[in-house]
Coordinates of C-alpha atoms in Angstrom, one line a residue:
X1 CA 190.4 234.0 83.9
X2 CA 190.3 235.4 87.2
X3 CA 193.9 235.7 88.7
X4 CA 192.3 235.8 92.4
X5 CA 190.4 233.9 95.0
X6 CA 187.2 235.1 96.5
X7 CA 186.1 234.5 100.1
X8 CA 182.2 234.6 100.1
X9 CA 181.5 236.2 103.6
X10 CA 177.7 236.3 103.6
X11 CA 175.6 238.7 105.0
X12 CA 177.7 241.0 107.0
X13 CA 176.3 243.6 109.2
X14 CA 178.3 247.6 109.3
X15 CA 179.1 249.7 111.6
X16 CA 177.0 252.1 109.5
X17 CA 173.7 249.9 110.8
X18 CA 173.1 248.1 107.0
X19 CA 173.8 245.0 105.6
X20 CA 176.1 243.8 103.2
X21 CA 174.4 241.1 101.6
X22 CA 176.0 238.1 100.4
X23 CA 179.9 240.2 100.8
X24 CA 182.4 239.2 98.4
X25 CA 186.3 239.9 99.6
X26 CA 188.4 239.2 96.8
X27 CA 192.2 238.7 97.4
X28 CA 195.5 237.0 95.8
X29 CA 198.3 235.0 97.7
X30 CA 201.9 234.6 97.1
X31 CA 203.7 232.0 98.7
X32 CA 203.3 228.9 100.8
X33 CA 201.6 228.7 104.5
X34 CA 204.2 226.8 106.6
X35 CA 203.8 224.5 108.8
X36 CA 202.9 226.8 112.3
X37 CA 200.6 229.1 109.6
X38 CA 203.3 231.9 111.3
X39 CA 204.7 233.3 108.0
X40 CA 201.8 236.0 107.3
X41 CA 201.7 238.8 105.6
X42 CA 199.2 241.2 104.9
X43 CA 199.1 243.8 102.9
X44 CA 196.0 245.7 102.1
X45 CA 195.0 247.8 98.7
X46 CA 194.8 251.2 98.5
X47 CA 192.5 253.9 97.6
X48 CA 191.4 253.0 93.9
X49 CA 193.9 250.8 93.9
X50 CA 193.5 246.6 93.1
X51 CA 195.9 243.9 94.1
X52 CA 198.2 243.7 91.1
X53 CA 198.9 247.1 92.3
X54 CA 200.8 246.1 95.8
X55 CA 202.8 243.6 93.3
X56 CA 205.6 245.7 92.8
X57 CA 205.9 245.0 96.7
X58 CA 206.3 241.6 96.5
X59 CA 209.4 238.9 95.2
X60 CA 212.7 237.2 95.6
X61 CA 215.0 238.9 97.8
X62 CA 212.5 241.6 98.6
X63 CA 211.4 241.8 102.3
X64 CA 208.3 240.2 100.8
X65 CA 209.8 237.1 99.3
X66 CA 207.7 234.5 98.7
X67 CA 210.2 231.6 98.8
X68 CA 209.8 232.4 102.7
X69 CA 206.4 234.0 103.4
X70 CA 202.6 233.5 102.8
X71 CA 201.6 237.1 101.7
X72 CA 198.1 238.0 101.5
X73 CA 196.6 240.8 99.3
X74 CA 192.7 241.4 100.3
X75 CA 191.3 244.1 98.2
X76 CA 189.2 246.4 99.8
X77 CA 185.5 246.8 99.5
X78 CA 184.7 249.2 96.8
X79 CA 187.1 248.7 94.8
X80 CA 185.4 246.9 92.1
X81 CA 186.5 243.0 92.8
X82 CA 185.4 242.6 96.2
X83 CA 181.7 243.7 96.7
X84 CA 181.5 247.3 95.6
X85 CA 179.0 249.6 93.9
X86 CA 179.5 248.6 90.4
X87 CA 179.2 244.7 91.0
X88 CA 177.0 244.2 94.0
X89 CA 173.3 243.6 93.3
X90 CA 170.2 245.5 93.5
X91 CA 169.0 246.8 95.8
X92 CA 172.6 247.6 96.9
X93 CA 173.6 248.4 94.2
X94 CA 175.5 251.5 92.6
X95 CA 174.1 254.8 94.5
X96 CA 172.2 252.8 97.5
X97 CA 175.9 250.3 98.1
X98 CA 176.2 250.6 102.1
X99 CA 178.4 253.0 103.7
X100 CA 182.0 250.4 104.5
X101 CA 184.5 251.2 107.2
X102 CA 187.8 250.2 107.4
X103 CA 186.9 248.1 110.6
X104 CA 184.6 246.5 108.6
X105 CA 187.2 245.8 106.2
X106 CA 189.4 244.3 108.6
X107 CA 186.5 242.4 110.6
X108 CA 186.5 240.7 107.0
X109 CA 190.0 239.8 106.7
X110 CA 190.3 238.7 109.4
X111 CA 187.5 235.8 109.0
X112 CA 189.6 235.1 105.5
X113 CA 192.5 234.8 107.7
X114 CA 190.8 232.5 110.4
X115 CA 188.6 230.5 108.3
X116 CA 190.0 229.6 105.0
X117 CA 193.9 229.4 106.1
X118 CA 193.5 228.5 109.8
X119 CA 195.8 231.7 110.8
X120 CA 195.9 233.1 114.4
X121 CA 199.2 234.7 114.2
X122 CA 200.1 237.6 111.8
X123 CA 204.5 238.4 111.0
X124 CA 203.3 241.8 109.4
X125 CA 200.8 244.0 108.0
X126 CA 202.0 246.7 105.6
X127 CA 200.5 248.7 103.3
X128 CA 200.1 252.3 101.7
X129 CA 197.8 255.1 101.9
X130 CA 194.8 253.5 102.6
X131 CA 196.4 250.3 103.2
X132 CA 198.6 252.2 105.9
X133 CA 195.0 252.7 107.5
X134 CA 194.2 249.2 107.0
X135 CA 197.2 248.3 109.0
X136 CA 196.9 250.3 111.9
X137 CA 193.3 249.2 111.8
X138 CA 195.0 245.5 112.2
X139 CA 197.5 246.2 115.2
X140 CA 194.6 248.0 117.0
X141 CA 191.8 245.7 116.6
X142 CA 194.0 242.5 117.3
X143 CA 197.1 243.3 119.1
X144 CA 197.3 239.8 120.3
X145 CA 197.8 238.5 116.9
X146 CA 199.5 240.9 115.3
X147 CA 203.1 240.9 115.6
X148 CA 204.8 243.7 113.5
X149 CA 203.1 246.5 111.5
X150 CA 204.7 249.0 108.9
X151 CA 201.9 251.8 107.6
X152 CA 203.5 253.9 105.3
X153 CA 201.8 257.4 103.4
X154 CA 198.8 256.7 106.4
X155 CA 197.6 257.5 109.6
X156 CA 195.2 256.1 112.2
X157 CA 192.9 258.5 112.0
X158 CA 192.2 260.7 108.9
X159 CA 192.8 264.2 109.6
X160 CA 190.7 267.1 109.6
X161 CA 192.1 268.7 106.6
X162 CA 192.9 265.3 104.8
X163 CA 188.7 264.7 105.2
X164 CA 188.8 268.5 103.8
X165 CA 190.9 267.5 100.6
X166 CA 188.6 264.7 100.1
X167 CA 185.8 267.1 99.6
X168 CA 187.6 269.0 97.2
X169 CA 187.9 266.1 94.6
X170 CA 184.8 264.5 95.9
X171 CA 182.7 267.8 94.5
X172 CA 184.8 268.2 91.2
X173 CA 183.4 264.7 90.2
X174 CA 179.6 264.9 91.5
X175 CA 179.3 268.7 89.6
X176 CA 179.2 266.7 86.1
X177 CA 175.4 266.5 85.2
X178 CA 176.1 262.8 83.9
X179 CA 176.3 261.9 87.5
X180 CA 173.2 261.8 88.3
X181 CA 173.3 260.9 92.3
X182 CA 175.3 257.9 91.5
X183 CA 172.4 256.4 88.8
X184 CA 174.4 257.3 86.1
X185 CA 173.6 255.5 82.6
X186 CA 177.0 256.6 81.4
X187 CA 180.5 257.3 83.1
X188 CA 181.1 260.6 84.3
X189 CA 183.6 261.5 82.2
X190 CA 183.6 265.1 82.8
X191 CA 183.5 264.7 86.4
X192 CA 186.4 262.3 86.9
X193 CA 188.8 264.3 84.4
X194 CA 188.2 267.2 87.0
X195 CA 188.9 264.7 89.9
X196 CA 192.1 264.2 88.2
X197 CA 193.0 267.4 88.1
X198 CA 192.2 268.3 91.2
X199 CA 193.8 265.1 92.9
X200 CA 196.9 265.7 90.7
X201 CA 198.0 269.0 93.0
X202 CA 197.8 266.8 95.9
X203 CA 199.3 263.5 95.1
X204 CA 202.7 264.7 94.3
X205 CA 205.0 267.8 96.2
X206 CA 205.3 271.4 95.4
X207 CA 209.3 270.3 94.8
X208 CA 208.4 267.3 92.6
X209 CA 206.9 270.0 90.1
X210 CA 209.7 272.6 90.9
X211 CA 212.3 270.1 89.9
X212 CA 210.0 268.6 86.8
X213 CA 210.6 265.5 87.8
X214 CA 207.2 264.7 85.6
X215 CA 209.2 265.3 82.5
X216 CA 212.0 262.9 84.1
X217 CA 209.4 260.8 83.9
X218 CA 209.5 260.6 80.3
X219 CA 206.3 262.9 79.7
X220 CA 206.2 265.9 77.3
X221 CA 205.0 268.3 79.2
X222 CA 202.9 269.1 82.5
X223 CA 200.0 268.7 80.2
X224 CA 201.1 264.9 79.1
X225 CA 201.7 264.4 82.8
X226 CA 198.2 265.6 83.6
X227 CA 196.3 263.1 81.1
X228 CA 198.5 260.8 81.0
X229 CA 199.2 260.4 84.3
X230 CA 196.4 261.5 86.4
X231 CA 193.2 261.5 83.9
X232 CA 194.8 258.0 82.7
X233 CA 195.0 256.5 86.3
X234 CA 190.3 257.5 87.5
X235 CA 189.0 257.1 84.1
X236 CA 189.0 253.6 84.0
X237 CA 187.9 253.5 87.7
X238 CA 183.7 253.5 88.4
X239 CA 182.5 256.5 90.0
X240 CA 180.6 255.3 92.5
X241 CA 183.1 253.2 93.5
X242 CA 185.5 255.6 94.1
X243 CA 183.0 257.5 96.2
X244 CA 182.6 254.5 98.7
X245 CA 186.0 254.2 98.8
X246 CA 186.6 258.1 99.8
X247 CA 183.6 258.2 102.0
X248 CA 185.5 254.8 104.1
X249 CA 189.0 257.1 104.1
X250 CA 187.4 260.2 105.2
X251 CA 185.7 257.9 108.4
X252 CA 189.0 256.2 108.9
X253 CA 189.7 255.8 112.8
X254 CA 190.8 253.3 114.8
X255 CA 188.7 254.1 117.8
X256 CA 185.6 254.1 116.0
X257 CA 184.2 251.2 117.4
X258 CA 183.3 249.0 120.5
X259 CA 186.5 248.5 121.6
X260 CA 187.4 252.1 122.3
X261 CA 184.8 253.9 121.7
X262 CA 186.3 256.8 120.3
X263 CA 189.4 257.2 122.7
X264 CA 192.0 257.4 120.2
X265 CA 194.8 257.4 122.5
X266 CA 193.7 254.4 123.9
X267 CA 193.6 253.1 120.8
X268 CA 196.9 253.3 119.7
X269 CA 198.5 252.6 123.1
X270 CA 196.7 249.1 122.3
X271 CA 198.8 248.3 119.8
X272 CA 201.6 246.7 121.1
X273 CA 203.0 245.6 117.6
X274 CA 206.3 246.3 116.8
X275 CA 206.2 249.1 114.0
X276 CA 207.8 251.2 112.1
X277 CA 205.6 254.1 110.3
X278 CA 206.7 255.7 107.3
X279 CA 205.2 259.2 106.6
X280 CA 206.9 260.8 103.4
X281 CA 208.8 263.7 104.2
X282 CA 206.5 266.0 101.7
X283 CA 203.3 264.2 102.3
X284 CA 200.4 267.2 101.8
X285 CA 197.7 265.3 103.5
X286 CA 199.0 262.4 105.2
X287 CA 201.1 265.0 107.0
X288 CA 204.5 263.8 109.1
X289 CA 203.2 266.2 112.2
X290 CA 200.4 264.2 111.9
X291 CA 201.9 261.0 111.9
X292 CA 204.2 261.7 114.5
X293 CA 201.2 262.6 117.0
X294 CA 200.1 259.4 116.9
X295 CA 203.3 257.1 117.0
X296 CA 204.3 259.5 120.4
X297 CA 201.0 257.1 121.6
X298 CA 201.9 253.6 120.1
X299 CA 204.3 251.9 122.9
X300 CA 206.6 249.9 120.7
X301 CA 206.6 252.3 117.6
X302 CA 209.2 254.2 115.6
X303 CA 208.7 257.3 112.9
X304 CA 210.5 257.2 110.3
X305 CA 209.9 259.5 106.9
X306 CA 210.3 258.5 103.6
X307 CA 213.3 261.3 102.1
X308 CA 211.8 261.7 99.1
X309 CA 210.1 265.0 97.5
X310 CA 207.4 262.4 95.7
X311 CA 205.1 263.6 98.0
X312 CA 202.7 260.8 98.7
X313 CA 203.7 259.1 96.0
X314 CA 207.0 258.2 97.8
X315 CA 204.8 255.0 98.7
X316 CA 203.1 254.4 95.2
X317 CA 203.6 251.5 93.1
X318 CA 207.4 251.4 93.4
X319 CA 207.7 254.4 90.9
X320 CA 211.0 256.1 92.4
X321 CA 213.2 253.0 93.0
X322 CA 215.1 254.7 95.7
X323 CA 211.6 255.5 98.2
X324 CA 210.9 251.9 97.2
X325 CA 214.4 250.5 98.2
X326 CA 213.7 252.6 101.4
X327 CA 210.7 251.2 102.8
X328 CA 211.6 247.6 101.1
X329 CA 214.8 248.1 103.6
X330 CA 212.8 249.3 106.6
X331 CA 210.8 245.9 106.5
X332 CA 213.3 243.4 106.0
X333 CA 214.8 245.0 109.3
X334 CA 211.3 245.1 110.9
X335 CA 211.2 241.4 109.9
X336 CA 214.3 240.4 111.5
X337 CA 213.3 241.8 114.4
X338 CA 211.9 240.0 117.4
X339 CA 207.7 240.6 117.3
X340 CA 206.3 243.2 119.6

């Protein structure tokens, strides 16, 4: 069985021009809605990632505790429960699946939000990597109903050389000849051990291999680590799914759309959210210069990195317990303090 709920959207039309036909957002709650349906949290996936992957975020005495708030764990689009390449029908299906942003991602939520709970008022949205996106997406497109937001391993905007990265494991996987422009008949298993690879000198610092922390980590060897570890985490992932979901990171701004209209500046001195953004210290491509640009813009908004030579893992699945007791710190204080 199913351990989530689905919200069946309809036919929702992009910002790339197409239609997502009969849009599926899948998500999980934790929790109770009290009585002013004020004790929200969101907290968006991440790139590849599903929502028993933001679990370790989540339980008693944590800042996300249950026993106090309604937490709220939409999965984005593409990542194989909500509508995505490998599940939605033809004619979208697989190659032809429409081009998402994370607007339209958050446009979405927010109907779950409004419709199904009856929520107009938001305590936080956190999340990481992508999720960090999804949350500046949040303060941004609804500043009056957002109260706090805590992005952590993201940025508002993807960066020039972050989109550049992106091409680099983007090609590794498309040059296997079982990809076949996305009609593949079966996985491309060439292609996503070279993703792997390539994504594993990015995900993790030049000082997290210096110290071989990987082998603290109870593997073998850099080899173990590398299947193990990084061929383990894509092969199980569809292809084509974790192409939509790069192509909506690389277009991830929160200007992008009507509102602002590609003023980015004005965009983040819209969000009058209380936040705290945590970059990690040794991030390589959601980079703390980068992250620090844009906070200088937010009004209410504090930078503070993540200490930890995890790279931008620092924010991944709770796997070193002190970057997790750091940011899990950094919201309970966000939480006690008075909305933006």
């Amino acid at each position: 069985m199913a351990d989530f709920d689905v919200f069946e959207a309809g036919d929702v039309v992009l910002q790339s021009g197409m239609t997502l036909r009969g849009a599926r957002l899948a998500y999980k709650t934790y929790g109770a809605l009290n009585a002013r349906r004020d004790n929200v949290i969101i907290c968006p996936t991440w790139y590849s990632a599903q929502h028993t992957e933001n679990e370790w975020m989540i339980g008693e005495g944590k800042a996300l505790d249950p026993s106090r708030y309604f937490i709220v764990i939409p999965n984005m689009f593409g990542n194989g429960l909500s509508s995505s390449p490998s599940n939605h029908p033809a004619p979208y299906d697989r190659a032809r699946f429409p081009q998402v942003t994370l607007c339209d991602n958050v446009r979405v939520q927010r109907r779950l939000l409004k419709e199904r709970f009856g929520v107009e008022a938001i305590a936080l949205v956190t999340g990481f990597s992508m999720g960090a996106q999804q949350a500046f997406h949040w303060g941004a497109l609804f500043p009056d109903m957002v109260q706090r937001i805590a992005p952590f391993c993201g940025t508002a905007k993807t960066s020039r050389h972050n989109f550049v990265f992106l091409e680099g494991v983007k090609a590794a996987l498309t040059a296997d000849d079982a990809w076949q422009n996305g009609w593949y008949d079966r996985p491309p298993t060439k292609g996503l051990r070279a993703f792997s690879r390539v994504y594993a000198g990015w995900g993790f610092s030049q000082a997290f291999y210096r110290e071989k922390v990987d082998l603290a980590m109870g593997f073998a060897s850099l080899e173990d680590f590398l299947v193990g570890m990084w061929e383990g985490l894509f092969l199980g992932r569809d292809a084509n799914d974790l192409l939509a979901m790069l192509w909506s990171w690389q277009h991830s701004d929160i200007s992008n759309n009507e509102l602002y209209n590609g003023d980015l500046e004005r965009a983040l001195g819209a969000i009058t959210a209380r936040a705290i953004v945590m970059p990690s210290a040794t991030d390589l491509y959601f980079t703390v210069a980068d992250v620090e640009g844009e906070v200088r813009r937010m009004p209410n908004a504090e930078c503070r990195p993540i200490p930890s030579i995890w790279g931008h893992a620092a924010g991944a699945l709770g796997l070193n317990p002190a970057d997790a007791t750091f940011i899990d710190d950094a919201l309970k204080e966000l939480l006690a303090a008075p909305r933006g």
